[in-house]
Short mmCIF file of N, CA and C in Angstrom, two decimals:
data_model
loop_
_atom_site.label_atom_id
_atom_site.label_comp_id
_atom_site.label_asym_id
_atom_site.label_seq_id
_atom_site.Cartn_x
_atom_site.Cartn_y
_atom_site.Cartn_z
N THR A 27 4.61 3.44 -1.88
CA THR A 27 4.02 4.12 -0.59
C THR A 27 3.14 3.01 0.08
N SER A 28 3.72 1.74 -0.13
CA SER A 28 2.94 0.66 0.62
C SER A 28 3.69 -0.06 2.00
N ALA A 29 4.80 1.19 2.30
CA ALA A 29 5.57 0.54 3.60
C ALA A 29 5.03 1.14 4.75
N ASN A 30 3.75 0.86 4.98
CA ASN A 30 3.01 1.21 6.31
C ASN A 30 2.66 0.06 7.14
N LEU A 31 2.20 0.55 8.33
CA LEU A 31 1.55 -0.54 9.29
C LEU A 31 0.18 -0.40 9.00
N HIS A 32 -0.78 -1.19 9.46
CA HIS A 32 -2.26 -1.49 9.42
C HIS A 32 -2.61 -0.26 9.96
N ASP A 33 -3.75 0.41 9.23
CA ASP A 33 -4.27 1.82 9.59
C ASP A 33 -3.38 3.04 9.69
N GLY A 34 -1.99 2.78 9.59
CA GLY A 34 -0.82 3.87 9.42
C GLY A 34 -1.02 4.88 8.41
N SER A 35 -0.84 6.11 8.38
CA SER A 35 -0.67 6.78 6.83
C SER A 35 0.82 6.09 6.28
N PRO A 36 0.47 6.23 4.77
CA PRO A 36 1.65 5.67 3.94
C PRO A 36 2.93 6.86 3.80
N PRO A 37 3.95 6.41 4.28
CA PRO A 37 5.30 7.31 4.22
C PRO A 37 5.46 7.72 2.96
N THR A 38 5.93 9.07 2.92
CA THR A 38 6.43 9.57 1.76
C THR A 38 8.04 9.70 1.45
N THR A 39 8.61 9.52 2.64
CA THR A 39 9.98 9.64 2.63
C THR A 39 10.61 8.30 3.35
N CYS A 40 11.88 8.12 3.38
CA CYS A 40 12.33 7.00 3.72
C CYS A 40 12.68 7.24 5.24
N GLN A 41 12.87 8.40 5.58
CA GLN A 41 12.66 8.56 7.04
C GLN A 41 11.38 8.52 7.85
N GLU A 42 10.47 8.82 7.07
CA GLU A 42 8.99 8.43 8.00
C GLU A 42 8.90 6.90 7.67
N ALA A 43 9.21 6.36 6.63
CA ALA A 43 9.36 4.76 6.98
C ALA A 43 10.22 4.25 8.15
N VAL A 44 10.99 4.62 8.26
CA VAL A 44 11.94 4.15 9.10
C VAL A 44 11.28 4.58 10.68
N ARG A 45 10.65 5.85 10.96
CA ARG A 45 10.00 5.88 12.14
C ARG A 45 8.88 5.14 12.65
N GLN A 46 7.97 4.82 11.32
CA GLN A 46 6.78 4.05 11.62
C GLN A 46 7.40 2.48 11.58
N LEU A 47 8.29 2.32 11.03
CA LEU A 47 8.59 0.46 10.80
C LEU A 47 9.81 0.29 11.61
N GLY A 48 10.70 1.09 12.12
CA GLY A 48 11.82 0.90 12.93
C GLY A 48 12.78 -0.51 12.41
N ASP A 49 13.00 -1.15 13.51
CA ASP A 49 13.68 -2.28 13.17
C ASP A 49 12.99 -3.49 12.40
N SER A 50 11.87 -3.54 12.56
CA SER A 50 11.05 -4.55 11.74
C SER A 50 11.71 -4.67 10.28
N VAL A 51 12.19 -3.75 9.75
CA VAL A 51 12.73 -3.80 8.29
C VAL A 51 13.93 -3.80 8.58
N SER A 52 14.81 -4.85 7.74
CA SER A 52 16.47 -4.94 7.97
C SER A 52 17.24 -3.97 7.11
N MET A 53 16.41 -3.29 5.89
CA MET A 53 17.34 -2.51 5.14
C MET A 53 16.43 -1.65 4.61
N TYR A 54 16.72 -0.07 4.59
CA TYR A 54 15.97 0.90 3.97
C TYR A 54 16.68 1.15 3.05
N ILE A 55 16.23 1.34 1.71
CA ILE A 55 16.86 2.12 0.54
C ILE A 55 16.02 3.47 0.32
N ASP A 56 16.99 4.49 0.20
CA ASP A 56 16.18 5.84 0.13
C ASP A 56 16.46 6.38 -1.22
N SER A 57 15.47 6.53 -2.20
CA SER A 57 15.35 6.81 -3.34
C SER A 57 14.56 7.97 -3.85
N GLY A 58 14.73 8.64 -2.56
CA GLY A 58 13.87 10.08 -2.93
C GLY A 58 12.37 9.97 -2.21
N PRO A 59 11.64 11.05 -2.45
CA PRO A 59 10.28 11.08 -1.77
C PRO A 59 9.29 10.32 -2.83
N ALA A 60 8.23 9.60 -2.16
CA ALA A 60 7.33 8.96 -3.04
C ALA A 60 6.45 10.12 -3.64
N ALA A 61 6.21 9.48 -5.08
CA ALA A 61 4.86 10.44 -5.58
C ALA A 61 3.80 9.71 -5.61
N GLY A 62 2.84 10.24 -5.95
CA GLY A 62 1.42 9.58 -6.27
C GLY A 62 0.57 9.02 -5.22
N LYS A 63 -0.33 8.35 -5.82
CA LYS A 63 -1.41 7.61 -4.63
C LYS A 63 -0.66 6.13 -4.07
N PRO A 64 -1.02 5.92 -2.62
CA PRO A 64 -0.72 4.71 -2.40
C PRO A 64 -1.30 3.52 -3.09
N THR A 65 -0.62 2.30 -2.94
CA THR A 65 -1.01 1.30 -3.81
C THR A 65 -2.40 0.53 -3.42
N THR A 66 -3.14 0.20 -4.22
CA THR A 66 -4.36 -0.35 -3.97
C THR A 66 -4.16 -1.92 -3.39
N LEU A 67 -4.78 -2.23 -2.26
CA LEU A 67 -4.45 -3.70 -1.80
C LEU A 67 -5.67 -4.45 -2.31
N VAL A 68 -5.48 -5.59 -2.73
CA VAL A 68 -6.64 -6.46 -2.97
C VAL A 68 -6.53 -7.79 -2.70
N ASP A 69 -7.43 -8.37 -2.01
CA ASP A 69 -7.31 -9.91 -1.49
C ASP A 69 -8.11 -10.60 -2.34
N PHE A 70 -7.41 -11.44 -2.97
CA PHE A 70 -7.95 -12.49 -4.04
C PHE A 70 -7.93 -13.84 -3.22
N THR A 71 -7.98 -14.09 -2.02
CA THR A 71 -8.19 -15.43 -1.20
C THR A 71 -9.55 -15.85 -1.31
N GLY A 72 -10.67 -14.98 -1.49
CA GLY A 72 -12.22 -15.55 -1.66
C GLY A 72 -12.55 -15.66 -3.26
N ILE A 73 -14.04 -15.78 -3.16
CA ILE A 73 -14.41 -16.04 -4.67
C ILE A 73 -14.45 -14.78 -5.29
N GLU A 74 -14.90 -13.72 -4.68
CA GLU A 74 -14.68 -12.26 -5.27
C GLU A 74 -13.49 -11.54 -4.46
N PRO A 75 -12.99 -10.86 -5.61
CA PRO A 75 -11.94 -9.93 -5.12
C PRO A 75 -12.36 -8.69 -4.13
N LYS A 76 -11.77 -8.61 -2.73
CA LYS A 76 -12.11 -7.71 -2.08
C LYS A 76 -11.02 -6.51 -1.93
N ILE A 77 -11.40 -5.28 -1.80
CA ILE A 77 -10.34 -4.49 -1.60
C ILE A 77 -10.21 -4.17 -0.26
N ILE A 78 -8.87 -3.96 0.21
CA ILE A 78 -8.44 -4.07 1.54
C ILE A 78 -8.14 -2.63 1.84
N ARG A 79 -7.60 -1.78 0.97
CA ARG A 79 -7.34 -0.39 0.99
C ARG A 79 -7.28 0.11 -0.54
N GLN A 80 -8.15 0.93 -0.48
CA GLN A 80 -8.16 2.13 -1.92
C GLN A 80 -7.13 2.73 -1.94
N GLY A 81 -6.42 2.59 -3.07
CA GLY A 81 -5.61 3.46 -3.39
C GLY A 81 -5.54 4.13 -4.83
N ALA A 82 -4.63 3.93 -5.68
CA ALA A 82 -4.55 4.48 -7.14
C ALA A 82 -5.63 3.83 -7.83
N LEU A 83 -6.05 2.57 -7.74
CA LEU A 83 -7.10 1.86 -8.57
C LEU A 83 -8.38 2.00 -7.85
N SER A 84 -9.28 2.39 -8.54
CA SER A 84 -10.83 2.52 -8.10
C SER A 84 -11.26 1.35 -7.91
N PRO A 85 -12.70 1.28 -7.26
CA PRO A 85 -13.17 -0.17 -6.89
C PRO A 85 -13.55 -0.40 -8.35
N ALA A 86 -14.19 0.37 -9.30
CA ALA A 86 -14.67 0.09 -10.56
C ALA A 86 -13.79 -0.42 -11.70
N VAL A 87 -12.32 0.00 -11.15
CA VAL A 87 -11.13 -0.59 -12.26
C VAL A 87 -10.82 -1.92 -11.66
N VAL A 88 -10.97 -2.10 -10.43
CA VAL A 88 -10.66 -3.52 -9.85
C VAL A 88 -11.71 -4.46 -10.32
N SER A 89 -13.25 -4.03 -10.24
CA SER A 89 -14.07 -4.80 -10.55
C SER A 89 -13.98 -5.24 -12.28
N GLU A 90 -13.67 -4.15 -13.00
CA GLU A 90 -13.66 -4.34 -14.53
C GLU A 90 -12.50 -5.35 -14.75
N ARG A 91 -11.59 -5.30 -14.14
CA ARG A 91 -10.11 -6.06 -14.38
C ARG A 91 -10.17 -7.51 -13.75
N TYR A 92 -10.74 -7.53 -12.49
CA TYR A 92 -10.65 -8.77 -11.82
C TYR A 92 -11.85 -9.43 -11.44
N GLY A 93 -12.98 -8.49 -11.51
CA GLY A 93 -14.09 -9.09 -10.63
C GLY A 93 -15.05 -9.62 -11.82
#
């Protein structure tokens, strides 16, 4: 569920991804509807990890594992 534009809602189907991303993606593979929460995105380029988008992993888990 990470195939979305910045601040866009995560698509749960291939058709939603196509509508959101269009021709910016060269190939789409439809494996059925996505289940579960979106991916947590973490920026590791600084001294401390920074959550860019909270998803399946909570801030506490990210801090425990990587902080």
